Every structure is written in structure tokens, then in C-alpha cells.
Amino acid sequence: GDSVTQTEGLVTVTEGLPVKLNCTYQTTYLTIAFFWYVQYLNEAPQVLLKSSTDNKRTEHQGFHATLHKSSSSFHLQKSSAQLSDSALYYCAPQSGSFNKLTFGAGTRLAVCP
Amino acid sequence: EAAVTQSPRNKVTVTGGNVTLSCRQTNSHNYMYWYRQDTGHGLRLIHYSYGAGNLQIGDVPDGYKATRTTQEDFFLLLELASPSQTSLYFCASSDAGGFYAEQFFGPGTRLTVL
């Protein structure tokens, strides 16, 4: 099956500075897409970004990520972090079988003033 | 946007107790999933289903049963609850087929087993 490794634990960044959350993966031939989910405090996870195209930059809500199949990576970046970005972030490859997602352990982002 | 609801939102039971968590989705999605969320482990798939009467085993199924009674309703059953099953449980649904079929999550049920 698929496996995901994310930046461990807590990432703390000052408001206005750039942030990068790492995601590397091992997947099977059944993997069809890659997602970043975000979970705000006391809320459900929701999709932030998604991609299935190699070497194509995907952007949403100021975040961007590029799928690099050669290095098995799908890192999440933002050029200027905002206080409202504080949340738990999950990287998740999706299998074509039942649209199953395999979630990493998650990275908690704390943006400080 | 898909609407996924869960009940109860909070539940406390004792070791050996019998618990049923309910999930309903109203967007006619074929696929439904049950996850548990624990710090350091992320979201882990317990069971999933592609339609009424169907059940597929997920990655952490031990101690859990599930049943999909209709396209809308998916239940998670803990027949002999243990403290290790204390967790935050999420239900999700997804449309069948196609690319980028997102999973839409419910608000979660926090279960405490004493």
C-alpha cells in the first residue's frame, strides 16, 4: 500500500514569512492523485490542494504545491504565512480503488505574530 | 457541497460497553468511510463501503464492525469497547469514479472509553 512521510510535529513560523511543509511518499501503480488536506481547530479536514500532473504547480488560497514523481514529493509552500493558516495539514495520496486516501501523520503549523 | 453529519458528537462509555456511531450523507455519494484520528498517527481508515450492504475492511479494523444500511447511512459499531478505542472518529463520503474525487468529512464524534 501507500505510505506518506511528512514534516514531523510542529512547525512554527512568524507571520509574513515563508513556510514549507514537506511530504514524500511511496505509492503503488493504483495511485491516481495527491491531496493536501487542512484541518482547523475543532473542525473537520477539508481539501486544500490536489494534483495528479507531474511537475505542474497547483495553487489555492495562497498555497502552492508541485508534484515531483521523480523524487516522490509533494511539498506544500506559501510565500507569506498568515495567522489564519494555523492548522493541522495532511498530505494524502489517493488510490483509484474506492478513492481511498492514505494520510500522513500530519504537520501542525503555528503562525505567530 | 456534500453534507455529512455524525451523531452523537460526543460519547462516553465504559470498558466492555456497546457503542454505535452514526453517519449520514445527503449528496448521493457511493463511497463512505470511517476513520479514527489520533495524535502522531493522523487519520487511519477503519472500514469503508461502496454502497448499501457492502463493507470493505480498512487498515485498522480490529475491534470494529460497520454496516451500510442505505446509500445515505453508515454505522460504526464497537461491541466491546476498550480504552484504546478512545479517539476522534470521522466519517467521510466520496463520489464514485473520476479523477479528483474528494472525500468530504463529517464534523467528527469524540469517543471516550473509561
XYZ file of N, CA and C in Angstrom:
681
model
N 0.806 -1.194 0.000
C 0.000 0.000 0.000
C 0.843 1.248 0.000
N 0.149 2.378 0.002
C 0.833 3.670 0.019
C 1.334 4.024 1.412
N 2.388 4.825 1.459
C 2.855 5.374 2.727
C 3.304 6.801 2.504
N 3.190 7.622 3.536
C 3.481 9.050 3.443
C 4.344 9.475 4.616
N 5.345 10.310 4.342
C 6.177 10.885 5.391
C 6.073 12.396 5.308
N 5.639 13.013 6.385
C 5.513 14.468 6.434
C 6.495 15.062 7.425
N 6.737 16.384 7.301
C 7.499 17.099 8.307
C 6.880 16.770 9.661
N 7.738 16.363 10.585
C 7.221 15.882 11.860
C 6.768 16.998 12.782
N 5.696 16.706 13.498
C 5.313 17.523 14.630
C 4.845 18.914 14.300
N 5.465 19.886 14.958
C 5.027 21.267 14.919
C 6.021 22.119 14.129
N 5.478 22.939 13.232
C 6.270 23.937 12.530
C 5.769 25.312 12.964
N 6.673 26.116 13.441
C 6.314 27.459 13.897
C 6.960 28.480 12.972
N 6.161 29.433 12.521
C 6.669 30.449 11.603
C 6.090 31.805 12.001
N 6.842 32.839 11.760
C 6.376 34.196 12.035
C 5.498 34.691 10.892
N 4.442 35.369 11.233
C 3.528 35.933 10.236
C 4.286 36.721 9.191
N 3.955 36.482 7.927
C 4.588 37.193 6.825
C 5.799 36.501 6.234
N 6.323 35.510 6.922
C 7.460 34.771 6.406
C 7.001 33.540 5.642
N 7.890 32.999 4.785
C 7.502 31.821 4.013
C 7.471 30.556 4.866
N 6.683 29.587 4.396
C 6.588 28.316 5.095
C 6.596 27.190 4.065
N 7.211 26.076 4.455
C 7.244 24.890 3.605
C 6.992 23.667 4.471
N 6.030 22.870 4.084
C 5.727 21.610 4.764
C 6.050 20.477 3.804
N 6.908 19.580 4.252
C 7.384 18.521 3.374
C 6.463 17.311 3.358
N 6.403 16.698 2.184
C 5.662 15.458 2.015
C 6.397 14.594 0.995
N 6.801 13.405 1.412
C 7.327 12.410 0.488
C 6.500 11.146 0.643
N 6.516 10.323 -0.393
C 5.571 9.206 -0.382
C 6.157 7.988 -1.092
N 5.564 6.860 -0.804
C 5.770 5.628 -1.553
C 4.385 5.135 -1.958
N 4.181 4.931 -3.241
C 2.844 4.545 -3.703
C 2.936 3.390 -4.687
N 1.777 2.859 -5.004
C 1.666 1.775 -5.976
C 1.146 2.334 -7.297
N 1.029 1.474 -8.268
C 0.531 1.888 -9.575
C -0.922 2.341 -9.518
N -1.616 2.028 -8.413
C -3.026 2.400 -8.295
C -3.219 3.868 -7.903
N -2.130 4.528 -7.523
C -2.256 5.913 -7.057
C -2.535 6.842 -8.226
N -3.585 7.644 -8.074
C -4.011 8.471 -9.196
C -3.918 9.965 -8.926
N -3.872 10.372 -7.661
C -3.870 11.794 -7.352
C -3.252 12.009 -5.980
N -2.944 13.277 -5.708
C -2.360 13.645 -4.428
C -3.086 14.848 -3.869
N -3.327 14.812 -2.568
C -4.073 15.863 -1.905
C -3.282 16.429 -0.736
N -3.533 17.698 -0.462
C -3.253 18.295 0.831
C -4.604 18.621 1.471
N -4.813 18.113 2.687
C -5.984 18.455 3.477
C -5.544 19.365 4.619
N -6.428 20.283 5.022
C -6.171 21.159 6.151
C -7.293 20.965 7.166
N -6.907 20.970 8.434
C -7.897 20.809 9.498
C -7.686 21.930 10.517
N -8.629 22.843 10.566
C -8.592 23.908 11.555
C -9.113 23.383 12.887
N -8.768 24.097 13.954
C -9.097 23.640 15.295
C -10.589 23.364 15.435
N -10.910 22.175 15.916
C -12.292 21.744 16.167
C -13.147 21.667 14.905
N -12.495 21.500 13.767
C -13.230 21.331 12.525
C -12.828 20.028 11.835
N -13.553 19.700 10.787
C -13.249 18.508 10.011
C -12.159 18.805 8.986
N -11.412 17.798 8.564
C -10.451 18.003 7.474
C -11.184 18.435 6.192
N -10.503 19.266 5.413
C -11.069 19.705 4.128
C -9.941 19.827 3.123
N -10.291 19.705 1.849
C -9.269 19.740 0.807
C -8.694 21.145 0.667
N -7.359 21.221 0.569
C -6.680 22.479 0.308
C -6.155 22.510 -1.129
N -5.500 21.421 -1.537
C -4.898 21.324 -2.871
C -5.018 19.911 -3.378
N -4.982 19.767 -4.695
C -4.980 18.430 -5.257
C -4.242 18.465 -6.600
N -3.608 17.356 -6.938
C -2.855 17.284 -8.181
C -2.662 15.854 -8.615
N -2.588 15.682 -9.913
C -2.211 14.376 -10.451
C -1.189 14.519 -11.573
N -0.779 15.745 -11.887
C 0.095 16.011 -13.019
C 1.516 16.255 -12.559
N 2.425 15.497 -13.085
C 3.834 15.605 -12.722
C 4.384 16.960 -13.130
N 5.144 17.591 -12.209
C 5.851 18.841 -12.469
C 4.939 20.027 -12.776
N 3.708 19.966 -12.420
C 2.783 21.076 -12.606
C 2.448 21.709 -11.260
N 2.610 23.042 -11.166
C 2.324 23.767 -9.935
C 0.808 23.936 -9.776
N 0.343 23.644 -8.576
C -1.076 23.793 -8.241
C -1.187 24.808 -7.123
N -2.137 25.740 -7.242
C -2.267 26.797 -6.249
C -3.696 26.913 -5.738
N -3.817 27.285 -4.472
C -5.146 27.546 -3.896
C -4.949 28.258 -2.569
N -5.710 29.311 -2.367
C -5.710 30.073 -1.105
C -4.304 30.525 -0.727
N -3.486 30.852 -1.711
C -2.147 31.342 -1.454
C -1.111 30.243 -1.262
N -1.554 29.027 -1.109
C -0.633 27.892 -1.013
C -0.356 27.331 -2.407
N 0.804 26.706 -2.548
C 1.099 26.016 -3.799
C 1.890 24.750 -3.530
N 1.769 23.827 -4.450
C 2.497 22.562 -4.368
C 2.728 22.056 -5.777
N 3.853 21.381 -5.964
C 4.186 20.788 -7.254
C 4.486 19.315 -7.041
N 3.813 18.479 -7.771
C 4.049 17.038 -7.689
C 5.310 16.691 -8.466
N 6.265 16.075 -7.811
C 7.506 15.634 -8.448
C 7.607 14.128 -8.291
N 7.208 13.412 -9.316
C 7.227 11.952 -9.228
C 8.649 11.414 -9.198
N 9.603 12.142 -9.780
C 10.984 11.660 -9.796
C 11.575 11.588 -8.396
N 11.135 12.484 -7.531
C 11.613 12.478 -6.145
C 10.531 12.071 -5.163
N 9.392 11.660 -5.665
C 8.271 11.212 -4.808
C 7.923 12.260 -3.765
N 7.735 13.485 -4.216
C 7.460 14.558 -3.267
C 6.284 15.412 -3.708
N 5.637 16.023 -2.731
C 4.510 16.920 -2.983
C 4.490 17.934 -1.842
N 5.525 18.768 -1.781
C 5.678 19.705 -0.676
C 4.698 20.867 -0.794
N 4.241 21.358 0.338
C 3.293 22.479 0.388
C 4.044 23.742 0.793
N 3.810 24.841 0.079
C 4.523 26.084 0.361
C 3.579 27.279 0.314
N 4.012 28.307 1.040
C 3.315 29.589 0.982
C 4.355 30.668 1.187
N 4.277 31.730 0.423
C 5.321 32.756 0.453
C 5.184 33.674 1.667
N 3.974 33.830 2.179
C 3.754 34.724 3.303
C 2.675 34.134 4.216
N 3.108 33.561 5.330
C 2.156 32.895 6.218
C 1.277 33.900 6.947
N 0.026 33.527 7.132
C -0.939 34.343 7.851
C -1.359 33.649 9.144
N -1.804 34.446 10.109
C -2.239 33.868 11.381
C -3.329 32.816 11.159
N -4.169 33.060 10.171
C -5.284 32.160 9.905
C -4.851 30.835 9.280
N -3.578 30.718 8.934
C -3.069 29.454 8.379
C -2.746 28.435 9.464
N -2.785 28.851 10.695
C -2.507 27.927 11.795
C -3.524 26.794 11.778
N -3.019 25.583 11.618
C -3.897 24.419 11.448
C -3.039 23.160 11.384
N -3.729 22.034 11.218
C -3.073 20.738 11.013
C -3.178 20.401 9.534
N -2.059 20.026 8.923
C -2.013 19.782 7.494
C -1.648 18.324 7.222
N -2.412 17.721 6.307
C -2.184 16.328 5.942
C -1.899 16.216 4.447
N -0.888 15.439 4.128
C -0.612 15.032 2.755
C -1.231 13.655 2.552
N -1.863 13.417 1.387
C -2.572 12.153 1.210
C -2.610 11.748 -0.258
N -1.909 10.690 -0.636
C -2.110 10.129 -1.972
C -3.444 9.401 -2.037
N -4.033 9.409 -3.207
C -5.327 8.768 -3.417
C -5.198 7.603 -4.380
N -5.754 6.476 -3.959
C -5.798 5.292 -4.804
C -7.021 5.334 -5.698
N -6.884 4.775 -6.894
C -8.033 4.703 -7.778
C -9.049 3.677 -7.333
N -8.659 2.869 -6.376
C -9.554 1.859 -5.835
C -10.379 2.452 -4.703
N -11.661 2.670 -4.941
C -12.575 3.238 -3.944
C -12.173 4.642 -3.498
N -11.366 5.306 -4.273
C -10.902 6.664 -3.924
C -10.271 6.720 -2.542
N -9.613 5.665 -2.149
C -9.019 5.613 -0.815
C -7.886 6.610 -0.673
N -7.812 7.242 0.488
C -6.725 8.155 0.818
C -5.838 7.507 1.878
N -4.547 7.730 1.751
C -3.603 7.326 2.785
C -3.020 8.595 3.381
N -3.315 8.845 4.645
C -2.883 10.087 5.268
C -1.542 9.920 5.957
N -0.739 10.975 5.871
C 0.447 11.034 6.694
C 0.062 11.336 8.129
N 1.072 11.449 8.994
C 0.817 11.699 10.412
C 0.347 13.132 10.669
N 0.545 13.992 9.675
C 0.115 15.375 9.828
C 1.220 16.263 10.360
N 1.170 17.538 9.944
C 2.102 18.558 10.442
C 1.271 19.709 10.977
N 1.544 20.075 12.196
C 0.814 21.207 12.776
C 1.598 22.484 12.506
N 0.939 23.452 11.922
C 1.545 24.744 11.607
C 1.011 25.781 12.579
N 1.917 26.468 13.229
C 1.542 27.569 14.116
C 2.183 28.839 13.570
N 1.356 29.815 13.240
C 1.837 31.097 12.736
C 1.724 32.114 13.858
N 2.842 32.714 14.189
C 2.888 33.640 15.331
C 3.045 35.086 14.872
N 2.477 36.006 15.637
C 2.593 37.433 15.262
C 4.031 37.912 15.345
N -22.143 21.374 -2.251
C -21.167 20.742 -1.363
C -21.824 19.620 -0.574
N -21.045 18.531 -0.410
C -21.578 17.373 0.276
C -21.885 17.716 1.725
N -22.972 17.146 2.220
C -23.316 17.320 3.622
C -23.174 15.978 4.314
N -22.279 15.930 5.281
C -22.057 14.720 6.059
C -22.276 15.051 7.520
N -23.177 14.340 8.154
C -23.451 14.572 9.565
C -23.147 13.324 10.373
N -22.787 13.532 11.630
C -22.451 12.429 12.518
C -23.164 12.597 13.851
N -23.519 11.463 14.444
C -24.098 11.514 15.786
C -23.710 10.263 16.564
N -23.560 10.375 17.884
C -23.520 11.633 18.621
C -22.232 12.400 18.348
N -22.135 13.601 18.828
C -20.901 14.363 18.667
C -19.912 14.017 19.763
N -20.408 13.628 20.879
C -19.574 13.191 22.000
C -20.223 11.981 22.636
N -19.364 11.040 23.068
C -19.877 9.828 23.703
C -18.872 9.349 24.725
N -19.369 9.027 25.908
C -18.544 8.428 26.946
C -19.148 7.078 27.291
N -18.311 6.061 27.319
C -18.766 4.729 27.682
C -17.726 4.077 28.578
N -18.038 2.909 29.075
C -17.105 2.178 29.929
C -16.523 0.993 29.176
N -15.419 0.499 29.668
C -14.791 -0.673 29.062
C -15.800 -1.819 28.987
N -15.869 -2.439 27.816
C -16.833 -3.509 27.607
C -18.182 -3.051 27.120
N -18.379 -1.773 27.045
C -19.656 -1.220 26.596
C -19.876 -1.387 25.111
N -21.095 -1.138 24.698
C -21.528 -1.286 23.315
C -21.837 0.104 22.764
N -21.188 0.473 21.667
C -21.335 1.823 21.113
C -21.635 1.749 19.621
N -22.545 2.591 19.186
C -22.805 2.741 17.754
C -22.658 4.199 17.365
N -21.792 4.449 16.392
C -21.627 5.788 15.840
C -22.335 5.836 14.488
N -23.044 6.938 14.258
C -23.856 7.063 13.051
C -23.317 8.136 12.131
N -23.489 7.905 10.852
C -23.079 8.853 9.828
C -24.123 8.866 8.725
N -24.470 10.061 8.289
C -25.405 10.217 7.170
C -24.873 11.241 6.189
N -24.928 10.915 4.909
C -24.552 11.883 3.878
C -25.727 12.070 2.929
N -25.916 13.295 2.492
C -27.095 13.645 1.707
C -26.751 14.112 0.302
N -25.585 13.697 -0.189
C -25.197 14.111 -1.525
C -25.148 12.946 -2.506
N -25.791 11.864 -2.151
C -25.886 10.710 -3.055
C -24.530 10.135 -3.443
N -23.562 10.222 -2.559
C -22.249 9.632 -2.837
C -22.296 8.123 -2.669
N -21.509 7.447 -3.479
C -21.466 5.994 -3.390
C -20.549 5.505 -2.273
N -19.426 6.183 -2.105
C -18.428 5.710 -1.164
C -18.557 6.409 0.177
N -18.415 5.621 1.250
C -18.366 6.177 2.597
C -17.255 5.495 3.381
N -16.709 6.241 4.334
C -15.514 5.793 5.048
C -15.653 6.115 6.530
N -15.005 5.322 7.349
C -14.827 5.625 8.769
C -13.337 5.686 9.073
N -12.945 6.787 9.743
C -11.563 6.991 10.165
C -11.518 7.223 11.673
N -10.360 6.952 12.247
C -10.065 7.444 13.574
C -8.849 8.360 13.490
N -8.868 9.381 14.339
C -7.771 10.347 14.334
C -7.110 10.361 15.696
N -5.816 10.116 15.719
C -5.028 10.101 16.936
C -3.741 10.850 16.691
N -3.337 11.627 17.682
C -2.100 12.406 17.566
C -0.929 11.480 17.268
N -0.142 11.862 16.289
C 1.020 11.071 15.911
C 0.738 9.995 14.884
N -0.557 9.735 14.654
C -0.937 8.706 13.678
C -1.748 9.269 12.519
N -2.201 10.470 12.648
C -3.027 11.044 11.596
C -4.385 10.392 11.521
N -4.933 10.320 10.322
C -6.221 9.698 10.080
C -5.986 8.293 9.553
N -6.605 7.336 10.205
C -6.448 5.946 9.796
C -7.798 5.328 9.444
N -7.819 4.619 8.338
C -9.057 4.085 7.788
C -9.462 2.801 8.512
N -10.696 2.788 9.014
C -11.189 1.624 9.754
C -11.957 0.686 8.821
N -13.037 1.219 8.224
C -13.852 0.472 7.258
C -14.362 1.440 6.204
N -14.769 0.878 5.059
C -15.377 1.705 4.031
C -16.365 0.879 3.224
N -17.120 1.562 2.403
C -18.218 0.898 1.700
C -18.482 1.605 0.380
N -18.882 0.838 -0.629
C -19.246 1.456 -1.907
C -20.726 1.397 -2.201
N -21.541 1.023 -1.212
C -22.967 1.061 -1.421
C -23.683 0.281 -0.337
N -24.992 0.387 -0.322
C -25.784 -0.302 0.684
C -25.481 -1.795 0.678
N -25.241 -2.335 1.853
C -24.958 -3.745 2.020
C -23.515 -4.142 1.792
N -22.698 -3.209 1.315
C -21.294 -3.519 1.053
C -20.405 -3.045 2.190
N -19.367 -3.806 2.495
C -18.410 -3.418 3.514
C -17.026 -3.867 3.081
N -16.061 -2.958 3.204
C -14.672 -3.259 2.910
C -13.843 -2.999 4.166
N -12.840 -3.823 4.376
C -12.009 -3.695 5.564
C -10.901 -2.691 5.303
N -10.715 -1.802 6.265
C -9.684 -0.793 6.146
C -8.368 -1.232 6.746
N -7.604 -0.273 7.211
C -6.246 -0.533 7.680
C -6.176 -0.862 9.167
N -7.143 -0.405 9.952
C -7.162 -0.669 11.396
C -8.533 -1.173 11.825
N -8.959 -2.345 11.353
C -10.320 -2.807 11.589
C -10.579 -3.522 12.914
N -9.508 -3.907 13.612
C -9.686 -4.760 14.793
C -10.520 -4.055 15.858
N -11.559 -4.775 16.321
C -12.424 -4.231 17.361
C -13.595 -3.430 16.832
N -13.699 -3.305 15.507
C -14.758 -2.500 14.893
C -15.555 -3.327 13.886
N -16.862 -3.099 13.900
C -17.717 -3.577 12.828
C -18.382 -2.366 12.196
N -18.867 -2.547 10.984
C -19.563 -1.454 10.319
C -20.687 -2.028 9.479
N -21.680 -1.192 9.237
C -22.782 -1.611 8.390
C -23.300 -0.418 7.603
N -23.557 -0.645 6.328
C -24.101 0.393 5.441
C -25.524 -0.043 5.095
N -26.483 0.626 5.712
C -27.870 0.190 5.563
C -28.538 0.782 4.322
N -28.160 1.991 3.964
C -28.696 2.659 2.778
C -27.550 3.408 2.107
N -27.808 4.048 0.999
C -26.752 4.840 0.396
C -26.348 5.985 1.316
N -27.295 6.466 2.137
C -27.028 7.620 2.973
C -26.379 7.282 4.313
N -26.637 6.107 4.854
C -26.309 5.804 6.250
C -25.229 4.732 6.404
N -24.248 5.074 7.241
C -23.114 4.184 7.501
C -22.863 4.207 9.004
N -22.802 3.036 9.624
C -22.684 2.940 11.076
C -21.382 2.233 11.462
N -20.804 2.687 12.547
C -19.611 2.038 13.098
C -19.986 1.471 14.464
N -19.684 0.184 14.670
C -20.088 -0.498 15.885
C -18.869 -0.958 16.670
N -18.880 -0.626 17.959
C -17.868 -1.117 18.877
C -18.612 -1.979 19.890
N -18.478 -3.289 19.816
C -19.297 -4.183 20.633
C -18.719 -4.413 22.024
N -17.431 -4.339 22.149
C -16.772 -4.462 23.452
C -15.717 -3.368 23.509
N -16.149 -2.177 23.845
C -15.250 -1.031 23.767
C -14.082 -1.175 24.740
N -12.920 -0.705 24.288
C -11.726 -0.716 25.131
C -11.131 0.683 25.180
N -10.357 0.986 26.225
C -9.750 2.332 26.328
C -8.905 2.712 25.113
N -8.337 1.720 24.439
C -7.514 2.009 23.249
C -8.352 2.550 22.094
N -9.665 2.450 22.205
C -10.546 2.972 21.164
C -11.009 4.397 21.467
N -10.508 4.968 22.533
C -10.731 6.386 22.786
C -10.065 7.176 21.667
N -10.865 7.965 20.975
C -10.347 8.633 19.785
C -11.391 9.597 19.242
N -10.981 10.340 18.210
C -11.901 11.178 17.449
C -12.197 10.443 16.142
N -13.485 10.191 15.899
C -13.890 9.403 14.740
C -14.533 10.307 13.693
N -14.054 10.144 12.457
C -14.615 10.902 11.342
C -15.212 9.955 10.319
N -16.345 10.384 9.790
C -16.956 9.739 8.650
C -16.725 10.634 7.435
N -16.605 10.028 6.272
C -16.427 10.803 5.042
C -17.184 10.126 3.910
N -17.466 10.902 2.869
C -18.107 10.330 1.691
C -17.433 10.867 0.439
N -17.588 10.126 -0.655
C -16.950 10.479 -1.912
C -17.774 9.950 -3.067
N -17.776 10.700 -4.147
C -18.477 10.254 -5.333
C -17.688 9.134 -6.004
N -18.362 8.263 -6.683
C -17.703 7.137 -7.329
C -17.084 7.573 -8.644
N -15.936 6.996 -8.947
C -15.332 7.187 -10.239
C -14.755 8.555 -10.464
N -13.973 8.697 -11.501
C -13.464 10.000 -11.898
C -12.249 10.427 -11.110
N -11.596 11.397 -11.640
C -10.418 11.946 -11.007
C -10.790 12.926 -9.925
N -9.860 13.146 -9.032
C -10.039 14.191 -8.026
C -11.340 14.030 -7.246
N -11.735 12.817 -6.998
C -12.961 12.619 -6.232
C -12.634 12.852 -4.770
N -12.913 14.063 -4.315
C -12.579 14.427 -2.944
C -13.399 13.629 -1.951
N -12.837 13.457 -0.799
C -13.609 12.940 0.319
C -14.072 14.132 1.160
N -15.369 14.135 1.483
C -15.955 15.186 2.316
C -16.212 14.611 3.704
N -15.719 15.315 4.711
C -15.748 14.797 6.068
C -16.895 15.367 6.892
N -17.398 14.534 7.799
C -18.334 14.996 8.796
C -17.605 15.691 9.930
N -18.361 16.205 10.911
C -17.764 17.005 11.985
C -17.040 16.195 13.047
N -17.207 14.884 13.043
C -16.489 14.042 13.993
C -17.296 13.685 15.229
N -16.954 12.543 15.805
C -17.509 12.094 17.089
C -16.346 11.790 18.026
N -16.361 12.454 19.158
C -15.305 12.183 20.148
C -15.802 11.106 21.097
N -15.079 9.987 21.109
C -15.449 8.844 21.948
C -14.422 8.665 23.047
N -14.910 8.552 24.259
C -14.064 8.276 25.407
C -14.512 6.965 26.036
N -13.557 6.046 26.189
C -13.849 4.752 26.821
C -13.105 4.716 28.157
N -13.857 4.684 29.223
C -13.256 4.739 30.567
C -12.868 3.363 31.073
